[in-house]
Tab-separated table of C-alpha atoms in Angstrom:
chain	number	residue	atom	x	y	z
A	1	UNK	CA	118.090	96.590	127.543
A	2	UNK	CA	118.619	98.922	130.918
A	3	UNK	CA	114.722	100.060	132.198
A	4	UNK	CA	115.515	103.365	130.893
A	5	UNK	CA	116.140	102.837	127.508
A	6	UNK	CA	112.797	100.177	127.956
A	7	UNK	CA	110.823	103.126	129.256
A	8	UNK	CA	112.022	105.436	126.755
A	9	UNK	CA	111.405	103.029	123.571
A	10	UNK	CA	107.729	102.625	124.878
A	11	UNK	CA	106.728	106.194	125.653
A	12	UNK	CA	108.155	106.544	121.926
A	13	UNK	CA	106.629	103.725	120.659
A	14	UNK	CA	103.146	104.555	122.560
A	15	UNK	CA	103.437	107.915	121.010
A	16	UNK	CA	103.781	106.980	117.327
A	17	UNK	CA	102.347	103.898	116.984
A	18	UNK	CA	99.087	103.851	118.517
A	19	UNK	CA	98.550	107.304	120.491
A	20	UNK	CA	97.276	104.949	123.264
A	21	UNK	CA	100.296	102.483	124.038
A	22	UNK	CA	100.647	99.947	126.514
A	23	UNK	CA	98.210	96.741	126.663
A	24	UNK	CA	94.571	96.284	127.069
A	25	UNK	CA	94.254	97.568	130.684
A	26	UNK	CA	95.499	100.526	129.871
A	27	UNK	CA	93.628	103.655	129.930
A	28	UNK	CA	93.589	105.379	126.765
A	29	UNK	CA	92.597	108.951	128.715
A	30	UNK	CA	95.315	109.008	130.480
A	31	UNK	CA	98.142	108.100	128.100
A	32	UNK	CA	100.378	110.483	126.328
A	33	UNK	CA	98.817	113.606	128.629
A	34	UNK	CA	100.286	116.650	127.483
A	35	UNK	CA	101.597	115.220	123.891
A	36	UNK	CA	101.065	116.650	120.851
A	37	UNK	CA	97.721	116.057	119.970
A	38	UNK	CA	97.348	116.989	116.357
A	39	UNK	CA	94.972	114.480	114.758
A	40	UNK	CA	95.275	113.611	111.167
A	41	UNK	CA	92.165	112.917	108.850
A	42	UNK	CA	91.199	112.863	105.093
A	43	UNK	CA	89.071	116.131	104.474
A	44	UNK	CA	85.241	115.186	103.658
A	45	UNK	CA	83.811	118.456	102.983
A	46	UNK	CA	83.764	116.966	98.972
A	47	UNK	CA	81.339	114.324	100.475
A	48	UNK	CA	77.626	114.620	99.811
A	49	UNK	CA	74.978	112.857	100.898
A	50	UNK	CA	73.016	110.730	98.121
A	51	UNK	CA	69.068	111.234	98.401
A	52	UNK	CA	68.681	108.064	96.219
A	53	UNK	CA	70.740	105.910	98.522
A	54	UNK	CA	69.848	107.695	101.874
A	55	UNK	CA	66.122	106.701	100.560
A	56	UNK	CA	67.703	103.164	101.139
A	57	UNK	CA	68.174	102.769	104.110
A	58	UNK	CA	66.132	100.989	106.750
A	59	UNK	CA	64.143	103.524	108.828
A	60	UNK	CA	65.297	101.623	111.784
A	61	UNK	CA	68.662	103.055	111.163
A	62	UNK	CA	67.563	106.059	109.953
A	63	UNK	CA	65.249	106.719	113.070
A	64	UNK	CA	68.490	108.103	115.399
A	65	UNK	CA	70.378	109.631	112.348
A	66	UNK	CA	73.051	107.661	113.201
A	67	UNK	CA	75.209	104.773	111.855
A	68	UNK	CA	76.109	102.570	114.523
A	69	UNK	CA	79.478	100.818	114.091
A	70	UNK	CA	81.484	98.434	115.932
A	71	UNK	CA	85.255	99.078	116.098
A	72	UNK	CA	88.615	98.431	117.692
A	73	UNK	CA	90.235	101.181	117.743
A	74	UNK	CA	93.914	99.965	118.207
A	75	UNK	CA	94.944	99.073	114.625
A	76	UNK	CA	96.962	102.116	113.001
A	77	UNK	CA	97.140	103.081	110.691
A	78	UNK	CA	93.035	101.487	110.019
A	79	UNK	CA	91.937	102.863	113.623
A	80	UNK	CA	93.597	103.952	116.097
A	81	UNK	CA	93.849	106.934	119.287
A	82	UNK	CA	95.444	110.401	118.676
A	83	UNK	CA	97.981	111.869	120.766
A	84	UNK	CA	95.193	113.248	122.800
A	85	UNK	CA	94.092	109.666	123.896
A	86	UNK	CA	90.719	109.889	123.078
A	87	UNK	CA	90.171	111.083	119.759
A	88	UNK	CA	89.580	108.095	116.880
A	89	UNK	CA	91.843	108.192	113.581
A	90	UNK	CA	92.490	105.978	110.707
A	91	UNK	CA	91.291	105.456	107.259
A	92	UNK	CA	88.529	103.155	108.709
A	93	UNK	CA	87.466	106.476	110.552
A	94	UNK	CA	87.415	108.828	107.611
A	95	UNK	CA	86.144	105.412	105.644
A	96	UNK	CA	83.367	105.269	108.287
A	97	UNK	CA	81.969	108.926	108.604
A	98	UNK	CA	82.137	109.460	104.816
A	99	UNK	CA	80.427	106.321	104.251
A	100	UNK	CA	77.414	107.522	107.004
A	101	UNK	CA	77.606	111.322	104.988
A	102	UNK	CA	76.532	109.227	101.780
A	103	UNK	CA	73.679	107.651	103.802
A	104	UNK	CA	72.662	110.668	105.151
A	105	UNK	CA	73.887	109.629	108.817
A	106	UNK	CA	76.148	110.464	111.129
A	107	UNK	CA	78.852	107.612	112.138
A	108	UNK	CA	78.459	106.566	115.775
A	109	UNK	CA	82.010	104.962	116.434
A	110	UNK	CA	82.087	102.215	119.399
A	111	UNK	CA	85.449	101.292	120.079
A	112	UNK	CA	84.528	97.273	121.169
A	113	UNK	CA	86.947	94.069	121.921
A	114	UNK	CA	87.830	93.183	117.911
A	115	UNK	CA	86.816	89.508	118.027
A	116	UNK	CA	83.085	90.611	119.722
A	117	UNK	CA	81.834	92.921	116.795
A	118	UNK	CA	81.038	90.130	114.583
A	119	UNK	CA	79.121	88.470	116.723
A	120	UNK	CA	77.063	91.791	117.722
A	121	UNK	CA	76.059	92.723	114.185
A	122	UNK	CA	72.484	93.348	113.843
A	123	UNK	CA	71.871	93.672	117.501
A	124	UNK	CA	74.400	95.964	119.318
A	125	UNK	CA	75.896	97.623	116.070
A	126	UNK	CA	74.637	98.013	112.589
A	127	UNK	CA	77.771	97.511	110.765
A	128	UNK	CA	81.254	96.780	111.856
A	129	UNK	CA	84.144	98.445	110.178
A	130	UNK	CA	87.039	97.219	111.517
A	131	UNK	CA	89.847	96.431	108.793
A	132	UNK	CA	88.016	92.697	108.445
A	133	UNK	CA	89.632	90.129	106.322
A	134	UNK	CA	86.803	88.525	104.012
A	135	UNK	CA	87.036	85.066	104.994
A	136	UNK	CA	84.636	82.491	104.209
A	137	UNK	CA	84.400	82.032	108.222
A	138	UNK	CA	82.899	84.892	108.275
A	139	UNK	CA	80.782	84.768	105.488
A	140	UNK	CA	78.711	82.410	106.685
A	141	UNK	CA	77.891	84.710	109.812
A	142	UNK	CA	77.425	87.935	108.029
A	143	UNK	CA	77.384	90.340	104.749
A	144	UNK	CA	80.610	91.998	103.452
A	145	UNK	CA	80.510	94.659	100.970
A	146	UNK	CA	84.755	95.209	99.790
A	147	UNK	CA	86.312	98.303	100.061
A	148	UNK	CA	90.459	97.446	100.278
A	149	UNK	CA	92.834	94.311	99.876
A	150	UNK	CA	95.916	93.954	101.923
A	151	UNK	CA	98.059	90.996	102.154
A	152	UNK	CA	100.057	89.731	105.883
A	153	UNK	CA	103.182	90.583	106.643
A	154	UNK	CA	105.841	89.910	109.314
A	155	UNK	CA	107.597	92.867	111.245
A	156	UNK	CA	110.671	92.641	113.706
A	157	UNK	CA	113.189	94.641	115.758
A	158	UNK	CA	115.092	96.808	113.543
A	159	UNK	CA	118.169	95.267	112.100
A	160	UNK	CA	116.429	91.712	112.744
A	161	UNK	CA	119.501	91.124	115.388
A	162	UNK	CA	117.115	87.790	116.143
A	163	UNK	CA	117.601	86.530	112.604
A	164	UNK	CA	113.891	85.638	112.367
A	165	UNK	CA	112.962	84.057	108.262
A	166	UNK	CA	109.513	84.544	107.475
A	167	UNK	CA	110.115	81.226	105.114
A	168	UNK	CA	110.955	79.586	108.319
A	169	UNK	CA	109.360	81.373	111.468
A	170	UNK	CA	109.421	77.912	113.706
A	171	UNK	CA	111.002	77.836	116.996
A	172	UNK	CA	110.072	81.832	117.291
A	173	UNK	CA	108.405	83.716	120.164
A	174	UNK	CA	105.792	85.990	118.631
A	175	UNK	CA	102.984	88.226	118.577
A	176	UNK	CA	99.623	88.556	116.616
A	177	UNK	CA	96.347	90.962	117.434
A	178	UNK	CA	93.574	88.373	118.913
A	179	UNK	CA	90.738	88.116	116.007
A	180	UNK	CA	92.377	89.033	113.264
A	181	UNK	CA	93.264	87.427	110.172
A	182	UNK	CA	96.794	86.721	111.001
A	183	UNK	CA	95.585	84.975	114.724
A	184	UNK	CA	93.354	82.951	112.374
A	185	UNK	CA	96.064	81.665	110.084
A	186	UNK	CA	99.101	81.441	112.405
A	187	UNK	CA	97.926	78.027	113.653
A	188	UNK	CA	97.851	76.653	110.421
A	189	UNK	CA	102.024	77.961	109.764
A	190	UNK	CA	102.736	76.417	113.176
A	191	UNK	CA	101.219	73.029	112.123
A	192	UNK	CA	104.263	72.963	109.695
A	193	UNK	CA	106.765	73.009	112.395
A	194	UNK	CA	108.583	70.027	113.838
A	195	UNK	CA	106.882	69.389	116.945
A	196	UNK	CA	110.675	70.047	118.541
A	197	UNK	CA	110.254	73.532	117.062
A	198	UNK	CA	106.658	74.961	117.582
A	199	UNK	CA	106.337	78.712	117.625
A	200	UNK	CA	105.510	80.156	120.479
A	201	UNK	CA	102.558	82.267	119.657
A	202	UNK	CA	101.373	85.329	121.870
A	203	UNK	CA	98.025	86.556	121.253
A	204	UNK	CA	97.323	90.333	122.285
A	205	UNK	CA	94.132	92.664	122.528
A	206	UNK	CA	95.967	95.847	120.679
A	207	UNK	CA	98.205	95.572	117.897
A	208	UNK	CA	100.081	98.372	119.570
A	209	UNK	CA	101.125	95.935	122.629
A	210	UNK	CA	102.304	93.356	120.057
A	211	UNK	CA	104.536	96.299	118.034
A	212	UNK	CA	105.918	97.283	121.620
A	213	UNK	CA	106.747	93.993	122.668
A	214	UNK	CA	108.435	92.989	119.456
A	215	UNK	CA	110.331	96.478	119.599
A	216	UNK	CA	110.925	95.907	123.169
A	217	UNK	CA	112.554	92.728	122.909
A	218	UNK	CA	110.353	90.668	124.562
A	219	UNK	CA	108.856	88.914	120.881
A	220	UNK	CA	111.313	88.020	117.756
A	221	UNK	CA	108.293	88.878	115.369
A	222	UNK	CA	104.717	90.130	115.106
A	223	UNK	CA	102.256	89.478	112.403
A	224	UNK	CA	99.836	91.370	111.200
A	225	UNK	CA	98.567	93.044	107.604
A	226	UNK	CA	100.666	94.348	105.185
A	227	UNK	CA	99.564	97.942	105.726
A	228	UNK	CA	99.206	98.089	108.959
A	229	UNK	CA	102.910	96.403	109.122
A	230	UNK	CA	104.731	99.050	107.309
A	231	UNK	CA	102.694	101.700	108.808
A	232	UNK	CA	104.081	100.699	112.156
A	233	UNK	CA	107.735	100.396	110.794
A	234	UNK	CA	106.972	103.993	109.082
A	235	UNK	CA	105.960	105.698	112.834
A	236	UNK	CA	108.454	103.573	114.824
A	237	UNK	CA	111.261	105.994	114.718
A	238	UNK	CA	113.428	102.735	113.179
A	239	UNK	CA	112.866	100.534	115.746
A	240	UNK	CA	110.972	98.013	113.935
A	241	UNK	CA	111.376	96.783	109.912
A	242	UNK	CA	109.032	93.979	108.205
A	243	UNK	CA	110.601	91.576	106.426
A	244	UNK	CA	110.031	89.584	103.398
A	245	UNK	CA	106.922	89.949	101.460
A	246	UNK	CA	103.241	90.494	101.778
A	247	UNK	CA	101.535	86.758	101.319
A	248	UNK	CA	97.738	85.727	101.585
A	249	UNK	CA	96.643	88.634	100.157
A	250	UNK	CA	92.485	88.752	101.207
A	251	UNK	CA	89.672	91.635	100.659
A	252	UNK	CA	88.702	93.916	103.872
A	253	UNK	CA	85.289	94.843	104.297
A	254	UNK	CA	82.368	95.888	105.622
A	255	UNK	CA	79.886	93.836	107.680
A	256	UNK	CA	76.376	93.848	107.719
A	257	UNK	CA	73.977	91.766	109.248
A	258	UNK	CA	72.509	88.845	106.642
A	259	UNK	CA	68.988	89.507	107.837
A	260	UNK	CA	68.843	93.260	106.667
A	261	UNK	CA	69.283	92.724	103.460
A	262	UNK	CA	68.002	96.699	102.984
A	263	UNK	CA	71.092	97.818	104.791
A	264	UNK	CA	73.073	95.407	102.862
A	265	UNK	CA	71.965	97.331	99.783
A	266	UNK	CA	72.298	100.637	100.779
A	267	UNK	CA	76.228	100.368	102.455
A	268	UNK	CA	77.011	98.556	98.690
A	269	UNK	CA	75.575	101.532	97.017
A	270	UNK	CA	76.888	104.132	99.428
A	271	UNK	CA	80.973	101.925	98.837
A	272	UNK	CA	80.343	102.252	95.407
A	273	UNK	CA	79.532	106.376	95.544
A	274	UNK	CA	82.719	106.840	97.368
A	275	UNK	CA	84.905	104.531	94.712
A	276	UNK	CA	82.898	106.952	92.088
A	277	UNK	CA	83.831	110.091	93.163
A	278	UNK	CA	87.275	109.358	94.298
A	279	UNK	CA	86.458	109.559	97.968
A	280	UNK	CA	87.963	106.384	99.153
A	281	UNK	CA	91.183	106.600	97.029
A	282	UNK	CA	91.792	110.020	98.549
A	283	UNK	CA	91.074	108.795	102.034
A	284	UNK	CA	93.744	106.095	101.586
A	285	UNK	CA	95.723	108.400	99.996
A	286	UNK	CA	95.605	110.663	103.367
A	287	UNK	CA	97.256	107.342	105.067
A	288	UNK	CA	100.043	106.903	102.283
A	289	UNK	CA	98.508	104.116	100.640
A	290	UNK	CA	98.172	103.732	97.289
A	291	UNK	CA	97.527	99.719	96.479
A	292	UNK	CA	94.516	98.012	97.403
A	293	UNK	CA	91.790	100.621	96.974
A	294	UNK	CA	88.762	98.809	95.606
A	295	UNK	CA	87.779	99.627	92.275
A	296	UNK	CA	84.127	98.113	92.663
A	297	UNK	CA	81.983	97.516	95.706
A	298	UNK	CA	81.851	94.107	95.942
A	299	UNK	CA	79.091	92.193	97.942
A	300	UNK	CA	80.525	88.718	99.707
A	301	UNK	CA	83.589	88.248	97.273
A	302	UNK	CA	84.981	85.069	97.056
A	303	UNK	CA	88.672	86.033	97.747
């Protein structure tokens, strides 16, 4: 590919995959100046806070009115920038603030490196929202309260011109978001390949870097969940497809910290007023997605 045609799939790319483009140095504020900057968001007006489950919570949290949640904003469609560059979007967003409105807070959003927030539950953040696999890993570290499924999926260049098999991904040159699920499991697919025919795996801080570089060229594949897979295919203007079909299909959920088992409590109650109402189906529904809305708030499912 001439530079040209490179520059012009990634300022297209940058545009409608992530709002915020490029790799983790660069800066978000400056990215996409000028570009439409509509922002798109599930209306929560219908949202009311519960007195009975706002009585829950801890009055440590309570104390600033705010819920403080650890994020990584670089995940579409579960988080990611606007057009503006600055402004937060995703059904993890809308998941996020209407999940606070319950509780009688207001969401304080920290966009933090993904594979930190875990480990600052219960000190730097409250709760960490963040499109989380449930994984038994993590279940021994902290709470998770359900509130979606999704399964992994592989995505390539449009028309797969490198041939890349999902059944057989050995030998390959690609791409996963550090921390998440995927980066977790990809060793263990690689430990099936001869030892002549490794993949070569490249780990990056934004799954927007990893959609670019697969669209790019510069990776055969990239590897991520199932929704946020087709959601990149979907924005791509058809430079990227996914291929095969969803597999290790896991719970996503919310973390909490295992000591505050009052906060546990009160996020479980304040999941299961949104699945009531028909909040959370209707913010997923914002995001085209259908499949995978909990039906119950489950607390540390065994997936």
């Amino acid at each position: 590919m001439r530079k040209t045609a490179a520059i012009l799939l990634a300022s297209a790319l940058a545009l409608s995959l992530a709002a915020c483009g490029g790799s983790g140095d660069t800066d978000k504020k400056d990215t996409n100046a000028g570009a439409n900057t509509e922002v798109l968001s599930t209306d929560l007006s219908g949202v009311k806070t519960n007195d009975e489950i706002a009585a829950m919570v801890p009055d440590a949290v309570k104390a600033d009115g705010k819920l403080t949640i650890g994020d990584n904003v670089f995940y579409a469609p579960a988080e990611f920038y606007a057009p503006d560059g600055k402004t937060a979007q995703g059904y993890d967003i809308d998941f996020a603030k209407a999940l606070a409105k319950v509780m009688g807070l207001e969401a304080d959003i920290q966009d933090s490196e993904f594979d930190s927030i875990i480990a600052g539950i219960g000190t730097k953040y409250e709760v960490g929202i963040a499109n989380f696999t449930i994984t038994p890993e993590r279940l021994e570290a902290v709470n998770m309260v359900q509130y979606f499924s999704t399964g992994s999926l592989w995505g390539v260049k449009a028309g797969n011109p490198d041939g890349f098999d999902p059944k057989n991904p050995c030998g390959a040159v690609v791409g996963v978001q550090k921390g998440t699920f995927q980066d977790e499991t990809i060793d263990a697919l690689n430990d099936k390949c001869p030892s002549d025919k490794k993949m070569q795996i490249q780990r990056y801080s934004e799954e927007s870097a990893v959609t670019m570089a697969v669209a790019g060229g510069k990776l055969k594949a990239f590897y991520a969940d199932s929704a946020v897979a087709e959601y990149a295919v979907k924005t791509s203007n058809k430079a990227l497809e996914v291929v095969g079909e969803p597999d290790d299909m896991a719970g996503i959920g919310v973390a909490i910290s295992k000591s505050d088992e009052q906060l546990t409590k009160a996020i479980q109650a304040a999941v299961q007023d949104l699945i009531k109402n028909g909040h959370l189906a209707n913010i997923f529904s914002t995001w085209g997605i259908k499949d995978g809305v909990a039906t119950e708030a489950i607390l540390n499912p065994k997936n």
